[in-house]
Each structure stands twice: as C-alpha cells, then as structure tokens.
C-alpha cells in the first residue's frame, strides 16, 4: 500500500524515468536486430495492392455518381419551380 504523501514523489520519479526512456528511443539492441533491407520492396508492393482494373472501375463509378448527383440536383430545382408555379396558378 502506498501512503498518501508518497504518491507525488512516485509520480515525479515515474515521469522523470518516462521522459528519459522516450528521449533515448528504443534500446540499441532492438535497433540492431531489425533487418530493414526489404523495406523498400514492401512499400513498393503496397502501391500495387489494388489491381489497375479495380481502380479504373472506381474512377468510372465516381464519375457516374457525380453525373447522377447533377441530374438529381437539377430535378430538385425543377420540382421546386413547378411547386411555385402550381401555387401561383391556384
């Protein structure tokens, strides 16, 4: 059990040690163990993870959805105008 007056001292020690660990970075042993020789190949492979055909399909769908949005927006405008004209006529 920790006494009330010890809590502040323990927190200060923890923060001091935590800052030291963060500033020093990972231990040298961990840095030496990791083999990063294939990192470039890994990231290059990730740039081709989605097939070209799928990307073209998404582009086409995006274009079609923008056109559909334009049609719906124009239709909403015409409907609003028709409603105003109906009110004027009645």
PDB file of C-alpha atoms in Angstrom:
ATOM      1  CA  UNK A   1       0.000   0.000   0.000  1.00  0.00           C
ATOM      2  CA  UNK A   2       1.202   3.490  -0.845  1.00  0.00           C
ATOM      3  CA  UNK A   3       0.936   6.298   1.662  1.00  0.00           C
ATOM      4  CA  UNK A   4      -0.785   9.488   0.521  1.00  0.00           C
ATOM      5  CA  UNK A   5       2.338  11.655   0.803  1.00  0.00           C
ATOM      6  CA  UNK A   6       4.379   9.164  -1.287  1.00  0.00           C
ATOM      7  CA  UNK A   7       2.102   9.414  -4.333  1.00  0.00           C
ATOM      8  CA  UNK A   8       3.541  12.717  -5.559  1.00  0.00           C
ATOM      9  CA  UNK A   9       7.127  11.501  -5.164  1.00  0.00           C
ATOM     10  CA  UNK A  10       6.362   8.258  -7.036  1.00  0.00           C
ATOM     11  CA  UNK A  11       4.638  10.135  -9.876  1.00  0.00           C
ATOM     12  CA  UNK A  12       7.582  12.526 -10.239  1.00  0.00           C
ATOM     13  CA  UNK A  13      10.022   9.598 -10.415  1.00  0.00           C
ATOM     14  CA  UNK A  14       7.849   7.841 -12.961  1.00  0.00           C
ATOM     15  CA  UNK A  15       7.618  10.931 -15.173  1.00  0.00           C
ATOM     16  CA  UNK A  16      11.362  11.521 -14.958  1.00  0.00           C
ATOM     17  CA  UNK A  17      12.093   7.920 -15.999  1.00  0.00           C
ATOM     18  CA  UNK A  18       9.377   8.003 -18.679  1.00  0.00           C
ATOM     19  CA  UNK A  19      10.836  11.153 -20.295  1.00  0.00           C
ATOM     20  CA  UNK A  20      14.290   9.581 -20.242  1.00  0.00           C
ATOM     21  CA  UNK A  21      13.030   6.441 -21.991  1.00  0.00           C
ATOM     22  CA  UNK A  22      11.134   8.487 -24.580  1.00  0.00           C
ATOM     23  CA  UNK A  23      14.114  10.758 -25.307  1.00  0.00           C
ATOM     24  CA  UNK A  24      16.562   7.882 -25.668  1.00  0.00           C
ATOM     25  CA  UNK A  25      14.347   5.998 -28.136  1.00  0.00           C
ATOM     26  CA  UNK A  26      14.230   2.209 -28.326  1.00  0.00           C
ATOM     27  CA  UNK A  27      17.091   0.259 -26.783  1.00  0.00           C
ATOM     28  CA  UNK A  28      20.121  -0.185 -29.059  1.00  0.00           C
ATOM     29  CA  UNK A  29      19.717  -3.990 -29.057  1.00  0.00           C
ATOM     30  CA  UNK A  30      16.267  -3.711 -30.662  1.00  0.00           C
ATOM     31  CA  UNK A  31      17.553  -1.359 -33.371  1.00  0.00           C
ATOM     32  CA  UNK A  32      20.395  -3.724 -34.251  1.00  0.00           C
ATOM     33  CA  UNK A  33      18.144  -6.801 -34.520  1.00  0.00           C
ATOM     34  CA  UNK A  34      15.661  -5.414 -37.080  1.00  0.00           C
ATOM     35  CA  UNK A  35      16.525  -6.142 -40.722  1.00  0.00           C
ATOM     36  CA  UNK A  36      15.255  -3.278 -42.878  1.00  0.00           C
ATOM     37  CA  UNK A  37      16.840  -4.395 -46.157  1.00  0.00           C
ATOM     38  CA  UNK A  38      13.478  -5.293 -47.705  1.00  0.00           C
ATOM     39  CA  UNK A  39      11.525  -2.224 -46.545  1.00  0.00           C
ATOM     40  CA  UNK A  40      11.669  -0.616 -49.975  1.00  0.00           C
ATOM     41  CA  UNK A  41      10.259  -3.727 -51.659  1.00  0.00           C
ATOM     42  CA  UNK A  42       7.488  -3.933 -49.068  1.00  0.00           C
ATOM     43  CA  UNK A  43       6.317  -0.336 -49.578  1.00  0.00           C
ATOM     44  CA  UNK A  44       6.626  -0.624 -53.361  1.00  0.00           C
ATOM     45  CA  UNK A  45       4.443  -3.761 -53.302  1.00  0.00           C
ATOM     46  CA  UNK A  46       1.814  -1.903 -51.276  1.00  0.00           C
ATOM     47  CA  UNK A  47       1.457   0.705 -54.029  1.00  0.00           C
ATOM     48  CA  UNK A  48       0.131  -2.055 -56.319  1.00  0.00           C
ATOM     49  CA  UNK A  49      -2.147  -3.808 -53.836  1.00  0.00           C
ATOM     50  CA  UNK A  50      -5.353  -2.707 -55.619  1.00  0.00           C
ATOM     51  CA  UNK A  51      -5.498  -4.023 -59.204  1.00  0.00           C
ATOM     52  CA  UNK A  52      -5.482  -1.431 -62.010  1.00  0.00           C
ATOM     53  CA  UNK A  53      -8.857  -2.680 -63.280  1.00  0.00           C
ATOM     54  CA  UNK A  54     -10.441  -2.047 -59.889  1.00  0.00           C
ATOM     55  CA  UNK A  55      -9.032   1.491 -59.774  1.00  0.00           C
ATOM     56  CA  UNK A  56     -10.436   2.222 -63.256  1.00  0.00           C
ATOM     57  CA  UNK A  57     -13.825   0.845 -62.187  1.00  0.00           C
ATOM     58  CA  UNK A  58     -13.848   3.081 -59.091  1.00  0.00           C
ATOM     59  CA  UNK A  59     -12.941   6.101 -61.217  1.00  0.00           C
ATOM     60  CA  UNK A  60     -15.783   5.327 -63.633  1.00  0.00           C
ATOM     61  CA  UNK A  61     -18.231   4.866 -60.747  1.00  0.00           C
ATOM     62  CA  UNK A  62     -17.101   8.156 -59.210  1.00  0.00           C
ATOM     63  CA  UNK A  63     -17.683   9.979 -62.492  1.00  0.00           C
ATOM     64  CA  UNK A  64     -21.110   8.348 -62.938  1.00  0.00           C
ATOM     65  CA  UNK A  65     -22.142   9.267 -59.384  1.00  0.00           C
ATOM     66  CA  UNK A  66     -21.157  12.905 -59.949  1.00  0.00           C
ATOM     67  CA  UNK A  67     -23.308  12.990 -63.099  1.00  0.00           C
ATOM     68  CA  UNK A  68     -26.197  11.362 -61.229  1.00  0.00           C
ATOM     69  CA  UNK A  69     -25.850  13.968 -58.490  1.00  0.00           C
ATOM     70  CA  UNK A  70     -26.073  16.746 -61.098  1.00  0.00           C
ATOM     71  CA  UNK A  71     -29.248  15.190 -62.536  1.00  0.00           C
ATOM     72  CA  UNK A  72     -30.842  14.869 -59.092  1.00  0.00           C
ATOM     73  CA  UNK A  73     -29.896  18.437 -58.176  1.00  0.00           C
ATOM     74  CA  UNK A  74     -31.426  19.781 -61.401  1.00  0.00           C
ATOM     75  CA  UNK A  75     -34.537  17.664 -60.848  1.00  0.00           C
ATOM     76  CA  UNK A  76     -34.928  19.090 -57.331  1.00  0.00           C
ATOM     77  CA  UNK A  77     -34.646  22.623 -58.749  1.00  0.00           C
ATOM     78  CA  UNK A  78     -37.305  21.902 -61.393  1.00  0.00           C
ATOM     79  CA  UNK A  79     -39.602  20.342 -58.806  1.00  0.00           C
ATOM     80  CA  UNK A  80     -39.239  23.429 -56.636  1.00  0.00           C
ATOM     81  CA  UNK A  81     -40.054  25.674 -59.615  1.00  0.00           C
ATOM     82  CA  UNK A  82     -43.080  23.519 -60.504  1.00  0.00           C
ATOM     83  CA  UNK A  83     -44.369  23.746 -56.946  1.00  0.00           C
ATOM     84  CA  UNK A  84     -44.058  27.571 -57.020  1.00  0.00           C
ATOM     85  CA  UNK A  85     -45.868  27.709 -60.389  1.00  0.00           C
ATOM     86  CA  UNK A  86     -48.689  25.484 -59.067  1.00  0.00           C
ATOM     87  CA  UNK A  87     -49.160  27.804 -56.097  1.00  0.00           C
ATOM     88  CA  UNK A  88     -49.243  30.834 -58.408  1.00  0.00           C
ATOM     89  CA  UNK A  89     -51.798  29.176 -60.697  1.00  0.00           C
ATOM     90  CA  UNK A  90     -54.132  28.207 -57.863  1.00  0.00           C
TER      91      UNK A  90
END
